[in-house]
Coordinates of C-alpha atoms in Angstrom, one line a residue:
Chain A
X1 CA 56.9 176.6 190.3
X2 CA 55.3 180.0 190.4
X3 CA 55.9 181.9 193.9
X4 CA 52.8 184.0 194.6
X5 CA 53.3 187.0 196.6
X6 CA 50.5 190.2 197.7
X7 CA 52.4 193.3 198.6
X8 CA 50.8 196.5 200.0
X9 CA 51.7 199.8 198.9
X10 CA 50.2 203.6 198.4
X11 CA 50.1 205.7 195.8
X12 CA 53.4 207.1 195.3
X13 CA 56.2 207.4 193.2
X14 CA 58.6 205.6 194.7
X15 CA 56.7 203.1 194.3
X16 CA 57.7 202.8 191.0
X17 CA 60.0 199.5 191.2
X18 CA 56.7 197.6 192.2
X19 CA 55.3 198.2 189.6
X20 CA 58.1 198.5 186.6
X21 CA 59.0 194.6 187.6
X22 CA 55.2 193.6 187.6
X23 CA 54.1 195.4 184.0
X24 CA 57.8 194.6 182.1
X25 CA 57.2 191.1 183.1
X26 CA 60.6 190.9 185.5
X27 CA 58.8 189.0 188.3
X28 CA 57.2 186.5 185.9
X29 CA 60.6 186.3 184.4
X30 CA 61.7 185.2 188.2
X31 CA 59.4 183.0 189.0
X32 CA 57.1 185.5 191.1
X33 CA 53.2 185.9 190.7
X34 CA 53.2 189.4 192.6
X35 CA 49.7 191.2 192.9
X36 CA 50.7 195.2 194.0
X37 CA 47.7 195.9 196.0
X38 CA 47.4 199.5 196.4
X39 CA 45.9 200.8 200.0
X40 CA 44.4 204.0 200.7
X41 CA 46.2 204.9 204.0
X42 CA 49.9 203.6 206.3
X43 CA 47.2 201.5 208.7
X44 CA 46.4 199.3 206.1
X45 CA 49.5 198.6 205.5
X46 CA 50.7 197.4 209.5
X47 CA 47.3 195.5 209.6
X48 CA 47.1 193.8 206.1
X49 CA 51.3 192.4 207.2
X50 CA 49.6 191.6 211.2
X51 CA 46.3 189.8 210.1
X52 CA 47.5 188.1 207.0
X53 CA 46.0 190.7 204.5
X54 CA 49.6 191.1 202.6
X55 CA 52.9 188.9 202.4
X56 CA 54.9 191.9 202.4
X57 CA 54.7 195.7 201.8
X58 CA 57.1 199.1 200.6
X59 CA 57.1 200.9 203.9
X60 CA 59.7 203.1 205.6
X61 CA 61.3 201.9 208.2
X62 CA 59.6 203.7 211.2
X63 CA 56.5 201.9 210.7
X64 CA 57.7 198.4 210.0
X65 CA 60.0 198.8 213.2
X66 CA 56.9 200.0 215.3
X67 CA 54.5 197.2 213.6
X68 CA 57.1 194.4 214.2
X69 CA 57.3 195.4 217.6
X70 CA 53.5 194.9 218.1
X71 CA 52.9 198.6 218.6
X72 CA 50.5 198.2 215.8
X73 CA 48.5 194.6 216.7
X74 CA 50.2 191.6 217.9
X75 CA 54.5 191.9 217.8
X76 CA 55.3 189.8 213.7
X77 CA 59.2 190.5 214.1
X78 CA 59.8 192.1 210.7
X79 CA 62.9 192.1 209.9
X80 CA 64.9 195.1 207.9
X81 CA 64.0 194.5 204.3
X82 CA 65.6 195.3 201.3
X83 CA 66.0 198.8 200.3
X84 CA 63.9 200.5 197.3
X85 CA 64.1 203.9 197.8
X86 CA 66.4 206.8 199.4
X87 CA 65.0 210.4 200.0
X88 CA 62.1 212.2 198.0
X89 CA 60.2 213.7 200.6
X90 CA 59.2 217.6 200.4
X91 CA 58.1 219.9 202.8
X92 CA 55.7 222.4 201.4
X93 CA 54.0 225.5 203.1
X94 CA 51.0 227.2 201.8
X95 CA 51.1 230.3 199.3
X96 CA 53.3 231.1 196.6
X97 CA 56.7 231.2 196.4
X98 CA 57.6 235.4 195.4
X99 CA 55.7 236.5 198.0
X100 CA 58.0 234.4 200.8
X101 CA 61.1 235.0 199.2
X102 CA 62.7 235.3 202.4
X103 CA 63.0 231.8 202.4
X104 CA 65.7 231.7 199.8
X105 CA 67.2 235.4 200.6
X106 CA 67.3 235.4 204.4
X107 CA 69.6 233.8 207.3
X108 CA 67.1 234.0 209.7
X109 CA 64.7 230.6 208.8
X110 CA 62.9 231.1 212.3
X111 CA 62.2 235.0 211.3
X112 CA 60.6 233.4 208.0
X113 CA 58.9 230.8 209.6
X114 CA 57.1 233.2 212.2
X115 CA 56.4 235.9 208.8
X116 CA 54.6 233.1 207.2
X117 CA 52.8 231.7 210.3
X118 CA 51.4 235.1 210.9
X119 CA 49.7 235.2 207.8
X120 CA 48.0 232.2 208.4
X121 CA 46.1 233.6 211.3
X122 CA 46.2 230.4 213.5
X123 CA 48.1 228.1 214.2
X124 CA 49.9 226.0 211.2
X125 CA 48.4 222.8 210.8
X126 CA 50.8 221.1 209.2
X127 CA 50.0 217.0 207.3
X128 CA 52.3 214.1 207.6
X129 CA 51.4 210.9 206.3
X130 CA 51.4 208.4 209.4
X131 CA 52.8 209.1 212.8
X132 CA 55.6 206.2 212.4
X133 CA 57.1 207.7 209.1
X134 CA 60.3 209.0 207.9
X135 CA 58.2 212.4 207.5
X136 CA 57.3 212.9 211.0
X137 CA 60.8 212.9 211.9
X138 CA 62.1 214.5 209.0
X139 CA 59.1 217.1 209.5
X140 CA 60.4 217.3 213.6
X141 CA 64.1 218.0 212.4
X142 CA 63.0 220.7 210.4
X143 CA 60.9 222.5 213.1
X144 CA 63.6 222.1 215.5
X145 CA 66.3 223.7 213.5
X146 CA 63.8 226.5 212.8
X147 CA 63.4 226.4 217.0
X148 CA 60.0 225.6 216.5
X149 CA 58.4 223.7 219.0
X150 CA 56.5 221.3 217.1
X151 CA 54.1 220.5 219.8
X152 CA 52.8 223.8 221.2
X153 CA 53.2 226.1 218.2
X154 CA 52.5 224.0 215.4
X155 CA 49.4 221.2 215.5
X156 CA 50.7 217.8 213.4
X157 CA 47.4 216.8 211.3
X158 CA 47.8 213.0 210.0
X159 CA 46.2 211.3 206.8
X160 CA 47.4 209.9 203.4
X161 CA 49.7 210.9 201.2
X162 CA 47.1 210.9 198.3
X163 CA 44.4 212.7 200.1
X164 CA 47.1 216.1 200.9
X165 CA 46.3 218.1 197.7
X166 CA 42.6 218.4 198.7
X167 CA 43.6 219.0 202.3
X168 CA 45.7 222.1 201.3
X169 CA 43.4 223.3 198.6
X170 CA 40.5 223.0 201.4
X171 CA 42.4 225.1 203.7
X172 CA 42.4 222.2 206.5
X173 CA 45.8 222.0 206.5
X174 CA 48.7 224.7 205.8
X175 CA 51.8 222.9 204.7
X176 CA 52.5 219.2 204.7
X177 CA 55.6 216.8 204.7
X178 CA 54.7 213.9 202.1
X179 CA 56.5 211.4 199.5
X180 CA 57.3 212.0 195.7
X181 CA 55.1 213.0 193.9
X182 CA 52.8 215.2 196.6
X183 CA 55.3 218.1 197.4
X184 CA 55.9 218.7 193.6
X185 CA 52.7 218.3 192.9
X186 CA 51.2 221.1 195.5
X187 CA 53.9 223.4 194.0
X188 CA 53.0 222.9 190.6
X189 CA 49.3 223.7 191.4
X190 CA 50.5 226.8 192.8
X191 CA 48.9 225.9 196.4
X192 CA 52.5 225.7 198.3
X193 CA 55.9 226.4 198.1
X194 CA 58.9 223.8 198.6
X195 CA 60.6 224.9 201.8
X196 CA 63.1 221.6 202.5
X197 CA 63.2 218.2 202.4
X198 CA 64.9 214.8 202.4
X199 CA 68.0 216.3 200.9
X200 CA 68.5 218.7 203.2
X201 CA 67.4 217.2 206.5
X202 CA 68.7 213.4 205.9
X203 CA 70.8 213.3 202.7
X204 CA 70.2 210.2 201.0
X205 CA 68.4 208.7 203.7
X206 CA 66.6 205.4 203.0
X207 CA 63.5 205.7 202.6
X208 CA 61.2 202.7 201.2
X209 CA 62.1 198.7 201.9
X210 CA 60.3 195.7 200.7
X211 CA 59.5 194.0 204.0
X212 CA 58.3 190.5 203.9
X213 CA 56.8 188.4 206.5
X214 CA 58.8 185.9 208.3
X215 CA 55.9 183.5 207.1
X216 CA 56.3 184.1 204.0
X217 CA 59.9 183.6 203.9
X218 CA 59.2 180.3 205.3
X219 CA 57.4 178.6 202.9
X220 CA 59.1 180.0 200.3
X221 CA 62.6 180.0 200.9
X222 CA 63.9 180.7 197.6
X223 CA 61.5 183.6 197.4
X224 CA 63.2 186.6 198.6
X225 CA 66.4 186.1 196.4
X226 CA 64.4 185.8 193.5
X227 CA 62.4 188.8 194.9
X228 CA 65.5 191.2 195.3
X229 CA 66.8 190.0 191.9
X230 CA 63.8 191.1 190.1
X231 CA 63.7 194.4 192.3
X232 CA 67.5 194.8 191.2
X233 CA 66.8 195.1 187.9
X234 CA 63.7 197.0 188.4
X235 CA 65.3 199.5 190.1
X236 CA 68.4 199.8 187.8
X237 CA 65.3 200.9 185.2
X238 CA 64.1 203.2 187.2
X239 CA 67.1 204.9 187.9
X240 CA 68.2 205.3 184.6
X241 CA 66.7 208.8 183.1
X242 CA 66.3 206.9 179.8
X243 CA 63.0 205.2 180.9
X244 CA 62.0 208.0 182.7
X245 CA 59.2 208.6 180.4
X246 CA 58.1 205.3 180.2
X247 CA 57.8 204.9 183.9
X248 CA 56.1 208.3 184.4
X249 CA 53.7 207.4 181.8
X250 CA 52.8 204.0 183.8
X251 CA 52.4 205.4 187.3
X252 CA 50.4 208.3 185.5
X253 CA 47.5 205.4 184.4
X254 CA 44.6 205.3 186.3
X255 CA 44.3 202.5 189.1
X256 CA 42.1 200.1 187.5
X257 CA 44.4 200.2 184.5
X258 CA 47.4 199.1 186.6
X259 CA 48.5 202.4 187.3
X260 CA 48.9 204.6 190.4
X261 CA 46.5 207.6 189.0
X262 CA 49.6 209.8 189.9
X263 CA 49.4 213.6 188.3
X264 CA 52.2 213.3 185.7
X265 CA 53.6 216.8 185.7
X266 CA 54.4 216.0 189.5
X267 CA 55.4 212.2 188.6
X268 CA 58.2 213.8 185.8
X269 CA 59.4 216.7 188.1
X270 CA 60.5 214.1 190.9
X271 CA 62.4 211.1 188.7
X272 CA 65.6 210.8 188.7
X273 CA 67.5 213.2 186.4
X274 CA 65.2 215.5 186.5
X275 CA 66.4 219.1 187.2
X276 CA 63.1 220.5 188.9
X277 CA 63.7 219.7 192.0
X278 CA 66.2 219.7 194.5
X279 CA 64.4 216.2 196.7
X280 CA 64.0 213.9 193.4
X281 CA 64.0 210.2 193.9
X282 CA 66.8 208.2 194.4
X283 CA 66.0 204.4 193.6
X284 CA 67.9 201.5 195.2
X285 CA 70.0 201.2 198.6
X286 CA 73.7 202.5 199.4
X287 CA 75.9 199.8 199.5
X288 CA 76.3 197.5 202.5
X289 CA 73.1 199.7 204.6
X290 CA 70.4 198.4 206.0
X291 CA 70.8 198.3 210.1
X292 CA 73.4 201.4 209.9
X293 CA 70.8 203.4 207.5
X294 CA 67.8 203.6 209.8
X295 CA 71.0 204.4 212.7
X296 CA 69.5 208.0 212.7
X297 CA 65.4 207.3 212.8
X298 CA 65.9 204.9 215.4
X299 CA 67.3 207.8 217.6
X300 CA 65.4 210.2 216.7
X301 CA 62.8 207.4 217.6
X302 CA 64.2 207.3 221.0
X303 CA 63.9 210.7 221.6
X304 CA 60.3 210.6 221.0
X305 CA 60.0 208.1 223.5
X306 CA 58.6 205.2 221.2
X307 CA 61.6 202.9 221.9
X308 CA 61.6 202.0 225.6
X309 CA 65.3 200.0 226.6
X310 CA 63.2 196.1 226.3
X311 CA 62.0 197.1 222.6
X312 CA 65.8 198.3 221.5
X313 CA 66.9 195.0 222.8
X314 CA 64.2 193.4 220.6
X315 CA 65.3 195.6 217.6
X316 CA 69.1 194.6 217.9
X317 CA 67.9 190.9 217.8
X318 CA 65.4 191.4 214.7
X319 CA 68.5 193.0 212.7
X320 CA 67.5 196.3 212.9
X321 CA 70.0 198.1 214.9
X322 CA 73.7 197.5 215.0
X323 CA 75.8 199.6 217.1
Chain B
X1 CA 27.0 202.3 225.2
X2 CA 27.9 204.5 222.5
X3 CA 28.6 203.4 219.2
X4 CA 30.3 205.3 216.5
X5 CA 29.8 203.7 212.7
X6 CA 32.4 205.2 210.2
X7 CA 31.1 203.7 207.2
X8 CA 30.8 205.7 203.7
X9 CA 28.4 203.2 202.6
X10 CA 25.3 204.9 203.9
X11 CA 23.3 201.3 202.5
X12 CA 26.0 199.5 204.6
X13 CA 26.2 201.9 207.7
X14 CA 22.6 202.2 207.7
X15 CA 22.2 198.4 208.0
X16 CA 24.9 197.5 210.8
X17 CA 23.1 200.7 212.6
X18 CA 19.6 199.1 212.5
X19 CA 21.0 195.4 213.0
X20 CA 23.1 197.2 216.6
X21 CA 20.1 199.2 217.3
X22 CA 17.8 195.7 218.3
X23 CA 20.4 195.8 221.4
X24 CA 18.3 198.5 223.6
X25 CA 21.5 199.0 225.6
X26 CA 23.2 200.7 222.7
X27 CA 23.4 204.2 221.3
X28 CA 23.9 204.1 218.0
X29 CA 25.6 207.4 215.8
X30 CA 26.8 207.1 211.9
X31 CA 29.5 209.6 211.1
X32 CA 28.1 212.4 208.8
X33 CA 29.1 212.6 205.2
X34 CA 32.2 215.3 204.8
X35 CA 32.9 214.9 208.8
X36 CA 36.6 213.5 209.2
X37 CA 36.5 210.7 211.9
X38 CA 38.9 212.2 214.1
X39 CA 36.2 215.0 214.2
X40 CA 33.2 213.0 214.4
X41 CA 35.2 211.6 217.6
X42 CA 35.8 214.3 219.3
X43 CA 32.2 215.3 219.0
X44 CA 30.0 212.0 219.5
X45 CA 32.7 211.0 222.2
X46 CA 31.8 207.3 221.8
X47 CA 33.1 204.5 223.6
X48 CA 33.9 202.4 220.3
X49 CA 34.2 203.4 216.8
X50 CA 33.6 200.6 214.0
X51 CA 35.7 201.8 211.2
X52 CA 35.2 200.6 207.6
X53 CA 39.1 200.0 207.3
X54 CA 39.3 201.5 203.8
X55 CA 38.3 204.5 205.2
X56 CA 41.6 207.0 204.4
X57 CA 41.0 209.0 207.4
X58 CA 42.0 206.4 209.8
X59 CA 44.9 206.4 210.2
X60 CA 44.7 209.7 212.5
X61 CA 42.7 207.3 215.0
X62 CA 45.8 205.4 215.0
X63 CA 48.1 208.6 216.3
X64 CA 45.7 210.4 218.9
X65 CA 47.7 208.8 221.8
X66 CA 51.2 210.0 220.8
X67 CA 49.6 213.3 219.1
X68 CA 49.4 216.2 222.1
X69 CA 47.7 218.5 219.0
X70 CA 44.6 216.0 218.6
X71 CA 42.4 217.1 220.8
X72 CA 41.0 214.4 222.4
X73 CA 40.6 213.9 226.0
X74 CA 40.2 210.3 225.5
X75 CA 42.8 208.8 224.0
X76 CA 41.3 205.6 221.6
X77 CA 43.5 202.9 219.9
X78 CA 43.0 199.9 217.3
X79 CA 41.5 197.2 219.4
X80 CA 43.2 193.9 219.5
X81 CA 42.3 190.7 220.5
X82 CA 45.5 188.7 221.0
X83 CA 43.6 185.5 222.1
X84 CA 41.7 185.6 219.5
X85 CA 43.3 186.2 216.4
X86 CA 40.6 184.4 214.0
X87 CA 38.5 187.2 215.0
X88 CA 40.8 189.7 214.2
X89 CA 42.5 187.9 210.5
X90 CA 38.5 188.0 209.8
X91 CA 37.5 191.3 211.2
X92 CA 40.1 192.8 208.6
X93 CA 39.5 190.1 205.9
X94 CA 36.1 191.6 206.2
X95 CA 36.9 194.7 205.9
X96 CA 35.9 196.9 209.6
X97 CA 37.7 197.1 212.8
X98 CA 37.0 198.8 216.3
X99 CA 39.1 201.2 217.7
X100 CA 38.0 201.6 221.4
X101 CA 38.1 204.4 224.4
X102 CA 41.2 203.5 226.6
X103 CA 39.5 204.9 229.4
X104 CA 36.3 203.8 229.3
X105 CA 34.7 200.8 231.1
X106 CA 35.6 197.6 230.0
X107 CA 33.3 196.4 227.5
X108 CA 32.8 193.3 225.7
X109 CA 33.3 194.3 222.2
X110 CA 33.4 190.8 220.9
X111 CA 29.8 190.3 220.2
X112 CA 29.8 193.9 218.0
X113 CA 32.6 193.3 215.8
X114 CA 31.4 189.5 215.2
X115 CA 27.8 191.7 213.8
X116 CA 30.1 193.9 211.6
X117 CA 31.9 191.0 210.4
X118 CA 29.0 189.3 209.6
X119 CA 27.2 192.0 208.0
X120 CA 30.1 193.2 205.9
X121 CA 30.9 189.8 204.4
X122 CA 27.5 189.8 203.3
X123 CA 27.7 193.1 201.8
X124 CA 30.9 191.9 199.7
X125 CA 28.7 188.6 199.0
X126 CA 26.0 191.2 197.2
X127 CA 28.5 193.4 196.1
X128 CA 30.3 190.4 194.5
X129 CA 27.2 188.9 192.8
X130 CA 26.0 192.3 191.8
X131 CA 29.4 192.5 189.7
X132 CA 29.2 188.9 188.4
X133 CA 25.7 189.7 186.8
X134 CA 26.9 193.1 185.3
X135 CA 29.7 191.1 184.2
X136 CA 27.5 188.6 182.1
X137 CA 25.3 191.9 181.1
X138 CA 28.2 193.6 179.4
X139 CA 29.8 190.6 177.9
X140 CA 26.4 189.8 176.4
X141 CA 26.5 193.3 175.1
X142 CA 30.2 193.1 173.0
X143 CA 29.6 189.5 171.7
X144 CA 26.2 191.2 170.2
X145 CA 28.0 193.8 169.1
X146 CA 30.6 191.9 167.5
X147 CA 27.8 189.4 166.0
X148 CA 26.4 191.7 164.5
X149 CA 29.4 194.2 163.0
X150 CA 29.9 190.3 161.2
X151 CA 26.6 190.0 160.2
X152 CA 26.8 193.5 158.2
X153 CA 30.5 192.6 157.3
X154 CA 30.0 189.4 156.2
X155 CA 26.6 190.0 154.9
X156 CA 25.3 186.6 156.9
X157 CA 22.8 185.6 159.4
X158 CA 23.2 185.7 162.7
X159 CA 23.4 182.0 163.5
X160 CA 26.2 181.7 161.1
X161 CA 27.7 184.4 162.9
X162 CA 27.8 183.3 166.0
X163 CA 29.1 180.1 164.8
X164 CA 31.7 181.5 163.1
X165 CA 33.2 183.0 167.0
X166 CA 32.0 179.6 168.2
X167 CA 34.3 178.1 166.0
X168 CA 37.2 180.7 166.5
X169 CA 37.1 180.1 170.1
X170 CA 37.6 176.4 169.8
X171 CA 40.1 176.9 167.6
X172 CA 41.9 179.1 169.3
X173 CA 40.8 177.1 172.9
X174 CA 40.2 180.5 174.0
X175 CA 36.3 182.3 175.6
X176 CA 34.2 183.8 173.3
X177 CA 33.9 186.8 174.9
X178 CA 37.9 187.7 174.2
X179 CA 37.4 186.7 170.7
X180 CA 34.4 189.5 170.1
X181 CA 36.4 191.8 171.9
X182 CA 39.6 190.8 169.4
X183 CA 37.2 191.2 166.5
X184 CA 35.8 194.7 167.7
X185 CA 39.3 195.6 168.5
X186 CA 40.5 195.2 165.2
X187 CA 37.4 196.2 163.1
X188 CA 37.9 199.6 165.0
X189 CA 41.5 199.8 163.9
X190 CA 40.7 198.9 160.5
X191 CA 37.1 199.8 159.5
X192 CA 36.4 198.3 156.1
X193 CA 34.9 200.7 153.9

């Protein structure tokens, strides 16, 4: 019997897995009739899971924890699902990189920081993708080791991944912190330099999961193994620099040709093996993680104020925090 | 009451904003073209927003309450009806959804999202049939084609031509349409001389 199943995701690389399993046949080969339904923005992806728009979705953690707990909608109690993706986000600042080469040459990030600010004439305005994402918080760290305050010297501008490249080359925002292949992309177009990101903020930090809904899981209870076999072997392809041609090439096609419409240039700096870049994509989970991994986003969670003590309690019981 | 219509469809914002309008106790404002929402927001300072959902810019609605930076002295959120979830699986099916002033009176904003619902499913109905027809149109157009790349191929008439697909797709218990396109596929790859 054929298992259908509608999963949400953006355009981005690391999306990659999706997509691999659906166009080398791995999911029909499993059983599984998967339609990738690509959405343009994070909301759609908490609403289609809450109002029965998707079965499941690639999401970071932040927002499946925030959406499970109803914080987004009614409470669906996702639970952790299984991991797709580690790292791959950049930071990126507008301008190009010789003239801010103190960057790279000095000690003093907060002294580069302020050099760089003050040729913006206002304050930065700086994208990140969804409030509830791995790049908010990985965008906060950063700030805060610069001694930054995010809040009153910096203003945090949120929309889609897909739409930063305009932003920036629009001037309405000044840097960004976005998933593979945005940050690469803005460099390459010579609108930003790469200041930090995933892998020095949160080495190897997870980064997407497939989450699916309870319901789903339900009525098909053989689903999800067959699901994370077929991602297993999707992701081995992806992370083998042998078919990183071939995959850059598919999430290169346009969207109505089953593609992501990603610019390929970007799409080939960021897979793995590739030298260009110090955050490129890491596919598939670290063995034995999934409550442990999102140990430091839940935290750093906290300290936002997000997680009250009744919702930690509720996380602990949904499997997503084990201390 | 006033009502902010994020909508890129001007045919479909322009509708919902007439259909809202017959309700005298409503103020009606469409988002200009190149205005993000959250700016249009801070401007109109509606009481609800009715947000095409595939709208990108959302999702900065969704963060003004947590977001010190935004701006905003009222703070809006995603409304949700927990009691009625129909509403909202349909609202969404349908494509729109509300996001409301937390501080503002308490409204009943029921009756307005059940109008979008309404008028956005029939939008997708049109938009739906529209495609069907141009569907038909440009199938039409390659089994033509294809008839008549045979006709000058095979040096035949057309009704013999058109049985000879007719017969292919029985054969092959496959649409006609595929079969033309099959033909003109490989007649481009291998144009006889």
């Amino acid at each position: 019997m054929i298992t259908t199943c509608r999963i949400g995701l953006l355009q981005l690389a690391d999306s990659a897995p999706v997509l691999v399993a659906r166009s080398m046949g791995i999911f029909s080969r499993h059983g599984l009739d998967v339609e990738a339904v690509v959405v343009p923005s994070w909301a759609n992806i908490a609403d289609g899971l809450v109002w029965n728009g998707l079965d499941g979705a690639l999401m970071f953690p932040p927002l499946a924890i925030m959406t499970a707990l109803g914080q987004r909608g009614r409470a669906i109690g996702l639970r952790p699902g299984f991991p797709v993706s580690r790292g791959g986000n950049t930071i990126v600042l507008r301008g190009q990189k010789v003239d801010h080469t103190e960057w790279t040459a000095q000690a003093d990030k907060h002294r580069a920081f302020e050099n760089w600010k003050n040729t913006l004439g206002r304050k930065p305005r700086l994208g990140v993708v969804h409030l509830y994402s791995t790049h908010y918080l990985i965008l906060s760290r950063f700030l805060k080791n610069l001694s930054v305050c995010r809040d009153t010297e910096t203003e945090i501008v949120i929309m889609p991944p897909a739409r930063m490249i305009q932003a920036l080359a629009a001037g309405e925002i000044d840097g960004f912190c976005a998933g593979p292949p945005w940050g690469a992309d803005a460099h390459l177009k010579g609108l930003a330099f790469i200041v930090a990101g995933s892998a020095s903020l949160a080495p190897g930090h997870l980064e997407k999961m497939l989450v699916l809904k309870e319901i789903w899981k339900s009525q098909n209870p053989d689903g999800p193994a067959r699901m994370h076999a077929a991602l297993t072997e999707a992701i081995a392809l992806c992370h083998d620099p042998a078919h990183a041609q071939d995959i850059t090439h598919l999430l290169s096609r346009p969207l109505d040709a089953n593609g992501l419409g990603l610019p390929e240039e970007a799409v080939k700096a960021v897979m793995p093996g590739s030298r260009a870049m110090a955050d490129t994509m890491m596919f598939g989970g670290q063995n034995g993680q999934t409550g442990a991994a999102c140990g430091w986003m839940i935290e750093d969670m906290q300290n936002e104020g997000w997680l009250p003590a009744p919702m930690l309690e509720t996380l602990r019981t949904l499997g997503w925090y084990d201390c | 009451m006033k009502v902010l219509l994020a909508d890129e469809n001007s045919h479909r914002a322009g509708a919902l904003a007439r259909l809202l309008e017959a309700e005298a106790t409503l103020d009606v404002i469409l988002v200009e073209d190149d205005t993000s929402l959250i700016d249009a927001v801070r401007r109109h300072a509606p009481d609800i927003v009715l947000v095409d959902i595939s709208r990108a810019d959302r999702d900065a609605l969704d963060s003004v309450r947590a977001l010190s930076a935004s701006g905003l002295e009222r703070p809006v959120a995603l409304f949700v009806d927990e009691d009625d979830e129909s509403l909202m699986e349909d609202a969404f099916a349908a494509g729109v959804c509300s996001y409301n002033v937390l501080d503002a009176p308490v409204t009943n904003v029921k009756p307005l999202l059940r109008a979008a619902i309404a008028l956005y499913r029939r939008f997708r109905n049109t938009n739906a049939e529209l495609e069907a027809a141009r569907k038909t149109l440009s199938e039409r157009e390659t089994i033509d084609r294809a008839k008549f790349l045979f006709m000058k191929q095979e040096r035949c008439k057309e009704d013999e031509a058109y049985r000879w697909f007719r017969k292919q797709a029985m054969q092959q218990a496959r649409k006609i349409i595929d079969v033309a396109t099959d033909y003109l596929a490989h007649q481009n790859r291998n144009p006889k001389q």
